[in-house]
Tab-separated table of C-alpha atoms in Angstrom:
chain	number	residue	atom	x	y	z
A	1	MET	CA	-7.180	-14.277	-23.673
A	2	ASN	CA	-5.450	-11.076	-22.491
A	3	LYS	CA	-7.482	-9.073	-24.991
A	4	HIS	CA	-10.502	-9.702	-22.756
A	5	PHE	CA	-9.129	-7.239	-20.193
A	6	THR	CA	-8.810	-3.488	-20.693
A	7	PHE	CA	-7.331	-1.195	-18.033
A	8	THR	CA	-8.044	2.500	-17.605
A	9	ILE	CA	-6.445	4.878	-15.119
A	10	ASN	CA	-7.901	7.916	-13.387
A	11	SER	CA	-6.096	10.087	-10.875
A	12	ILE	CA	-7.057	12.791	-8.418
A	13	CYS	CA	-4.947	15.014	-6.192
A	14	LEU	CA	-4.856	14.067	-2.509
A	15	ASP	CA	-4.804	17.443	-0.759
A	16	GLU	CA	-6.751	19.074	2.052
A	17	ASN	CA	-9.739	19.576	-0.267
A	18	TYR	CA	-9.962	15.888	-1.233
A	19	HIS	CA	-13.369	14.207	-1.057
A	20	PRO	CA	-13.613	10.443	-1.675
A	21	SER	CA	-15.526	9.612	-4.848
A	22	ASP	CA	-18.401	7.141	-4.891
A	23	LYS	CA	-16.107	4.616	-6.596
A	24	THR	CA	-13.310	4.839	-4.022
A	25	ARG	CA	-12.943	1.878	-1.685
A	26	ILE	CA	-14.229	3.287	1.570
A	27	THR	CA	-11.669	1.324	3.575
A	28	THR	CA	-8.858	3.022	1.684
A	29	ASN	CA	-6.673	4.711	4.274
A	30	PHE	CA	-6.838	8.222	2.849
A	31	ALA	CA	-10.632	7.941	2.359
A	32	ASN	CA	-10.931	7.148	6.065
A	33	LEU	CA	-9.121	10.380	6.927
A	34	ALA	CA	-11.243	12.431	4.540
A	35	ARG	CA	-14.603	11.850	6.239
A	36	GLY	CA	-16.302	13.315	9.261
A	37	ASN	CA	-16.087	16.636	11.057
A	38	TYR	CA	-12.281	16.691	11.099
A	39	ARG	CA	-11.692	15.712	7.452
A	40	GLN	CA	-9.901	18.888	6.341
A	41	ALA	CA	-7.783	19.187	9.490
A	42	ASN	CA	-6.929	15.467	9.199
A	43	LEU	CA	-5.690	15.866	5.649
A	44	ARG	CA	-3.854	19.131	6.298
A	45	ASN	CA	-2.045	17.716	9.331
A	46	ALA	CA	-1.157	14.445	7.591
A	47	LEU	CA	0.277	16.255	4.574
A	48	LYS	CA	2.314	18.532	6.837
A	49	MET	CA	3.685	15.489	8.667
A	50	ILE	CA	4.730	13.990	5.307
A	51	ASP	CA	6.550	17.172	4.263
A	52	ASN	CA	8.328	17.435	7.613
A	53	SER	CA	9.419	13.815	7.432
A	54	PHE	CA	10.643	14.213	3.859
A	55	ASN	CA	12.751	17.287	4.661
A	56	ALA	CA	14.219	15.623	7.752
A	57	LEU	CA	15.431	12.705	5.606
A	58	ALA	CA	16.494	14.854	2.618
A	59	HIS	CA	18.585	17.122	4.829
A	60	TRP	CA	21.498	17.829	2.460
A	61	ASP	CA	21.451	21.337	0.916
A	62	ASN	CA	18.340	21.897	3.002
A	63	PRO	CA	19.451	24.016	5.989
A	64	LYS	CA	15.963	25.230	7.006
A	65	GLY	CA	14.287	21.875	6.457
A	66	ASP	CA	11.689	23.317	4.107
A	67	ARG	CA	13.090	22.756	0.622
A	68	TYR	CA	10.686	20.010	-0.492
A	69	THR	CA	6.945	19.464	-0.672
A	70	VAL	CA	5.361	16.091	-1.457
A	71	GLU	CA	2.336	16.006	-3.747
A	72	LEU	CA	0.149	12.902	-3.756
A	73	GLU	CA	-2.071	11.488	-6.484
A	74	ILE	CA	-4.672	8.799	-5.872
A	75	VAL	CA	-4.441	6.482	-8.881
A	76	SER	CA	-7.577	4.404	-9.544
A	77	VAL	CA	-7.284	1.455	-11.914
A	78	ASN	CA	-10.471	0.162	-13.515
A	79	MET	CA	-10.731	-3.066	-15.489
A	80	ASP	CA	-13.215	-3.817	-18.261
A	81	ILE	CA	-13.810	-7.496	-18.966
A	82	GLU	CA	-14.805	-8.626	-22.465
A	83	GLY	CA	-15.582	-5.075	-23.574
A	84	SER	CA	-18.715	-5.049	-21.442
A	85	GLY	CA	-18.393	-1.337	-20.728
A	86	GLN	CA	-18.805	-2.156	-17.031
A	87	ALA	CA	-15.471	-1.151	-15.502
A	88	PHE	CA	-14.731	-2.913	-12.227
A	89	PRO	CA	-12.627	-0.897	-9.725
A	90	SER	CA	-9.524	-3.061	-9.741
A	91	ILE	CA	-6.971	-1.370	-7.473
A	92	GLU	CA	-6.064	1.988	-5.961
A	93	ILE	CA	-2.509	3.118	-5.341
A	94	LEU	CA	-0.717	6.347	-4.473
A	95	LYS	CA	1.731	8.237	-6.675
A	96	THR	CA	4.230	10.634	-5.091
A	97	ASN	CA	5.680	13.726	-6.716
A	98	ILE	CA	8.286	16.019	-5.186
A	99	VAL	CA	8.392	19.801	-5.547
A	100	ASP	CA	11.873	21.309	-5.067
A	101	SER	CA	11.509	24.981	-4.101
A	102	LYS	CA	15.227	25.605	-4.612
A	103	THR	CA	15.286	24.568	-8.279
A	104	ASN	CA	11.555	25.116	-8.961
A	105	LYS	CA	11.388	21.609	-10.375
A	106	ARG	CA	8.715	18.943	-9.962
A	107	ILE	CA	10.342	15.533	-9.586
A	108	GLU	CA	8.490	12.299	-10.265
A	109	GLY	CA	8.335	10.041	-7.240
A	110	ILE	CA	7.202	6.437	-6.811
A	111	VAL	CA	3.905	4.782	-7.687
A	112	GLY	CA	2.494	2.169	-5.338
A	113	ASN	CA	2.970	3.188	-1.711
A	114	ASN	CA	-0.502	2.473	-0.358
A	115	PHE	CA	-2.274	-0.505	-1.980
A	116	SER	CA	-5.999	-1.192	-2.042
A	117	SER	CA	-7.895	-3.909	-3.893
A	118	TYR	CA	-11.490	-5.158	-3.855
A	119	LEU	CA	-10.338	-8.608	-4.920
A	120	ARG	CA	-7.824	-8.697	-2.067
A	121	ASP	CA	-10.697	-7.838	0.306
A	122	TYR	CA	-12.619	-10.763	-1.147
A	123	ASP	CA	-9.709	-13.157	-0.694
A	124	PHE	CA	-8.941	-12.199	2.915
A	125	SER	CA	-12.360	-11.147	4.247
A	126	VAL	CA	-14.705	-13.564	2.461
A	127	LEU	CA	-12.931	-16.516	0.854
A	128	LEU	CA	-10.424	-17.217	3.648
A	129	PRO	CA	-12.911	-17.003	6.580
A	130	ASN	CA	-15.487	-19.110	4.710
A	131	HIS	CA	-12.840	-21.727	3.943
A	132	ASN	CA	-11.919	-22.007	7.633
A	133	LYS	CA	-15.408	-21.773	9.103
A	134	ASP	CA	-16.059	-24.583	11.585
A	135	GLN	CA	-12.711	-26.182	10.726
A	136	PRO	CA	-10.516	-27.547	13.546
A	137	GLN	CA	-7.313	-26.187	11.997
A	138	PHE	CA	-6.528	-23.092	9.941
A	139	SER	CA	-5.646	-23.719	6.303
A	140	ILE	CA	-5.317	-21.777	3.063
A	141	PRO	CA	-7.590	-22.483	0.069
A	142	ASP	CA	-6.045	-23.980	-3.056
A	143	ASN	CA	-4.759	-21.321	-5.455
A	144	PHE	CA	-5.300	-18.601	-2.831
A	145	GLY	CA	-4.291	-15.257	-4.371
A	146	GLU	CA	-3.530	-16.747	-7.804
A	147	LEU	CA	-6.167	-14.755	-9.707
A	148	HIS	CA	-5.344	-11.504	-7.914
A	149	GLY	CA	-1.625	-11.987	-8.541
A	150	LYS	CA	-2.053	-12.737	-12.245
A	151	LEU	CA	-4.342	-9.757	-12.802
A	152	PHE	CA	-1.838	-7.490	-11.037
A	153	LYS	CA	0.992	-8.782	-13.249
A	154	LEU	CA	-1.198	-8.273	-16.309
A	155	PHE	CA	-1.731	-4.657	-15.304
A	156	LEU	CA	1.998	-4.043	-14.742
A	157	ASN	CA	2.778	-5.481	-18.182
A	158	SER	CA	0.016	-3.513	-19.902
A	159	ASP	CA	0.544	-0.570	-22.233
A	160	THR	CA	-1.659	1.427	-19.865
A	161	TYR	CA	0.820	1.051	-16.992
A	162	LYS	CA	3.858	1.717	-19.183
A	163	GLN	CA	2.298	4.869	-20.620
A	164	HIS	CA	1.708	6.332	-17.165
A	165	PHE	CA	4.632	5.129	-15.045
A	166	ALA	CA	8.351	4.881	-15.737
A	167	LYS	CA	9.277	2.383	-13.008
A	168	PRO	CA	7.729	-0.625	-11.250
A	169	PRO	CA	5.732	0.070	-8.084
A	170	VAL	CA	6.951	-0.005	-4.501
A	171	ILE	CA	4.294	-0.827	-1.914
A	172	CYS	CA	5.033	-0.006	1.720
A	173	LEU	CA	3.149	-1.798	4.515
A	174	SER	CA	3.400	-2.227	8.258
A	175	VAL	CA	5.222	-5.147	9.836
A	176	SER	CA	3.279	-8.109	11.209
A	177	ASP	CA	2.620	-8.271	14.944
A	178	ASN	CA	2.892	-12.090	14.970
A	179	LYS	CA	6.457	-12.237	13.656
A	180	THR	CA	9.851	-11.441	15.144
A	181	TYR	CA	12.365	-9.292	13.261
A	182	GLN	CA	16.137	-9.452	13.699
A	183	ARG	CA	18.328	-6.440	12.976
A	184	THR	CA	21.143	-7.093	10.482
A	185	GLU	CA	24.420	-5.276	9.832
A	186	ASN	CA	23.171	-4.020	6.464
A	187	GLN	CA	22.440	-0.308	6.395
A	188	HIS	CA	21.315	2.039	3.611
A	189	PRO	CA	21.691	5.846	3.854
A	190	VAL	CA	17.972	6.434	3.199
A	191	LEU	CA	16.186	3.151	3.902
A	192	GLY	CA	18.135	2.707	7.129
A	193	VAL	CA	18.870	-0.522	8.981
A	194	GLU	CA	17.628	-3.783	7.487
A	195	TYR	CA	15.679	-6.340	9.521
A	196	GLN	CA	14.902	-9.960	8.667
A	197	PRO	CA	11.752	-11.820	9.816
A	198	ASN	CA	11.839	-15.178	11.540
A	199	GLU	CA	9.320	-16.660	9.079
A	200	SER	CA	7.259	-15.931	6.009
A	201	SER	CA	3.712	-14.610	6.329
A	202	LEU	CA	0.513	-15.073	4.362
A	203	THR	CA	0.789	-11.459	3.220
A	204	GLU	CA	4.308	-12.088	1.891
A	205	GLN	CA	3.103	-15.161	0.014
A	206	TYR	CA	0.136	-13.220	-1.371
A	207	PHE	CA	2.332	-10.392	-2.655
A	208	GLN	CA	4.829	-12.883	-4.031
A	209	LYS	CA	2.075	-14.123	-6.345
A	210	MET	CA	1.815	-10.512	-7.540
A	211	GLY	CA	5.492	-10.705	-8.536
A	212	LEU	CA	6.712	-8.693	-5.541
A	213	GLN	CA	9.487	-9.553	-3.110
A	214	VAL	CA	9.902	-7.904	0.281
A	215	ARG	CA	12.644	-6.405	2.437
A	216	TYR	CA	12.309	-4.765	5.841
A	217	PHE	CA	14.097	-1.515	6.725
A	218	MET	CA	13.879	0.941	9.600
A	219	PRO	CA	14.654	4.388	8.112
A	220	PRO	CA	16.385	7.136	10.110
A	221	ASN	CA	14.036	8.990	12.504
A	222	ASN	CA	11.690	5.990	12.578
A	223	VAL	CA	11.087	3.650	15.521
A	224	ALA	CA	10.084	0.431	13.718
A	225	PRO	CA	10.829	-1.276	10.399
A	226	LEU	CA	8.581	-0.913	7.356
A	227	ALA	CA	7.867	-3.648	4.802
A	228	PHE	CA	8.874	-2.641	1.263
A	229	TYR	CA	7.371	-4.765	-1.532
A	230	PHE	CA	9.072	-4.279	-4.890
A	231	ILE	CA	10.262	-5.708	-8.209
A	232	GLY	CA	13.946	-5.672	-9.174
A	233	ASP	CA	16.550	-3.943	-6.980
A	234	LEU	CA	14.990	-1.732	-4.303
A	235	LEU	CA	18.284	-0.159	-3.254
A	236	ASN	CA	19.573	0.738	-6.715
A	237	ASP	CA	16.592	1.109	-9.053
A	238	TYR	CA	15.279	4.204	-7.277
A	239	THR	CA	16.879	7.534	-6.374
A	240	HIS	CA	17.223	8.669	-2.788
A	241	LEU	CA	14.488	11.281	-3.252
A	242	GLU	CA	12.142	8.684	-4.741
A	243	LEU	CA	12.671	6.376	-1.776
A	244	ILE	CA	12.272	9.245	0.697
A	245	SER	CA	8.921	10.138	-0.868
A	246	THR	CA	7.641	6.644	-0.080
A	247	ILE	CA	9.195	6.516	3.401
A	248	SER	CA	7.797	9.909	4.423
A	249	THR	CA	4.326	9.196	2.998
A	250	MET	CA	3.816	5.686	4.329
A	251	GLY	CA	5.747	6.279	7.534
A	252	THR	CA	3.332	9.120	8.300
A	253	PHE	CA	0.271	7.032	7.504
A	254	GLN	CA	1.563	4.224	9.728
A	255	LYS	CA	2.019	6.643	12.635
A	256	ILE	CA	-1.663	7.475	12.226
A	257	TYR	CA	-2.963	3.933	11.614
A	258	ARG	CA	-0.570	1.943	13.810
A	259	PRO	CA	0.631	4.339	16.545
A	260	GLU	CA	1.318	1.417	18.909
A	261	ILE	CA	4.104	0.363	16.524
A	262	TYR	CA	5.152	3.423	14.519
A	263	ASN	CA	4.587	6.150	17.092
A	264	ALA	CA	5.941	4.120	19.987
A	265	ASN	CA	8.118	5.896	22.527
A	266	ALA	CA	10.839	3.227	22.320
A	267	VAL	CA	12.883	2.385	19.221
A	268	ALA	CA	12.922	-1.194	17.912
A	269	GLY	CA	15.882	-3.143	19.258
A	270	LYS	CA	18.050	-5.863	17.744
A	271	CYS	CA	15.290	-8.429	18.165
A	272	TYR	CA	11.927	-6.795	17.595
A	273	GLN	CA	8.350	-8.048	17.854
A	274	PRO	CA	5.646	-5.480	17.032
A	275	ASN	CA	2.902	-5.170	19.633
A	276	LEU	CA	-0.500	-3.682	18.844
A	277	ASN	CA	-1.265	-3.694	22.569
A	278	ASN	CA	1.719	-1.484	23.370
A	279	LEU	CA	0.552	1.293	25.692
A	280	ASP	CA	3.826	3.226	25.539
A	281	HIS	CA	3.026	5.230	22.420
A	282	SER	CA	1.866	8.679	21.393
A	283	LEU	CA	-1.207	9.589	19.362
A	284	THR	CA	-1.218	12.018	16.469
A	285	GLN	CA	-3.784	14.813	16.290
A	286	ILE	CA	-5.514	12.981	13.446
A	287	VAL	CA	-8.778	11.043	13.712
A	288	TYR	CA	-8.806	7.562	12.188
A	289	ASP	CA	-11.492	4.891	12.584
A	290	ARG	CA	-9.782	1.486	12.603
A	291	ALA	CA	-12.898	-0.439	13.678
A	292	GLU	CA	-14.870	0.929	10.749
A	293	ARG	CA	-12.121	-0.088	8.355
A	294	SER	CA	-12.215	-3.722	9.511
A	295	GLN	CA	-15.999	-3.900	9.248
A	296	LEU	CA	-16.093	-2.408	5.772
A	297	ALA	CA	-13.415	-4.740	4.402
A	298	HIS	CA	-15.921	-7.598	4.650
A	299	GLU	CA	-18.609	-5.554	2.891
A	300	GLN	CA	-16.258	-4.700	0.045
A	301	GLY	CA	-15.192	-8.309	-0.264
A	302	LYS	CA	-18.870	-9.207	-0.711
A	303	PHE	CA	-19.113	-6.472	-3.363
A	304	ALA	CA	-16.240	-8.073	-5.287
A	305	ALA	CA	-17.930	-11.465	-5.085
A	306	GLU	CA	-21.227	-10.105	-6.380
A	307	HIS	CA	-19.953	-7.804	-9.121
A	308	PHE	CA	-16.736	-9.487	-10.234
A	309	ILE	CA	-16.253	-13.116	-9.178
A	310	LYS	CA	-19.759	-14.440	-9.830
A	311	PRO	CA	-20.581	-12.644	-13.125
A	312	TYR	CA	-17.226	-13.447	-14.750
A	313	GLN	CA	-16.259	-16.677	-13.002
A	314	THR	CA	-16.065	-18.789	-16.177
A	315	VAL	CA	-14.003	-16.207	-18.061
A	316	LEU	CA	-11.696	-15.631	-15.101
A	317	GLU	CA	-11.078	-19.318	-14.484
A	318	LYS	CA	-10.326	-19.980	-18.147
A	319	TRP	CA	-7.996	-16.998	-18.395
A	320	SER	CA	-6.204	-17.774	-15.119
A	321	ALA	CA	-5.544	-21.346	-16.237
A	322	SER	CA	-3.942	-20.103	-19.479
A	323	TYR	CA	-1.917	-17.184	-18.017
A	324	ALA	CA	1.695	-18.097	-17.280
């Protein structure tokens, strides 16, 4: 059945001249920044923040704090079902690369970072609300996230992925504001202090079906933990510079998207509960429309239902039932 699915990859540089393509998910974080009157200033300032953060973390042999520059690629993954020639936009992720001005070398970073998926929008913005509509108690549909998880695993095991990327992805998300995180004694020189949540979340369970486990770390110079989703050994499978490329990129984006948590004026303590209503925070000089993002997630979930779930439902159900 796996022969029914063909993956193709396209990539484009995310720099100050970036314009979202017609096929880019419009709720994608970097697409949000790249629209409107302030698009170029948004991108330029965000990229500068990433470079500054990277150099602050990679401070050894870097006396002026300007040795490294982070280059970002937007990686779009399209999936063709049954050789139809109609490629469905499966996922979008970010790839980091590091330019070392001292050695004049370009170092491969980490793929993953930001994660966007039409099918995920469908699951969380269409399927889940419809399942709970007019119900007295919240519940999760049977096999919630199963199809998305299996398709993601299929992509990671594909020749297409292996030809483009040397290591498994690391996806970095914000912490949940309805959980409490406890600081542990474990500390990593780059990832920082590890935190542990008081309970599992629906997001964790969803990503687990994608084959990803999660650990929470608060890196140096940060004020709140980040959620790192990965395969294998996060602390030992990646170099310090690779990890710093993800921390600096996603830490910057979180300061823009979630300033109440990641640009707060107080550092997370031993027992930490994120608060999206926290008024004691600073804003970046970057314009980001969070309300628009929430509204469009529902529209893109409907797009997935119309152009992916409904047309291929029989094929998808048969394949999902046979995929281990």
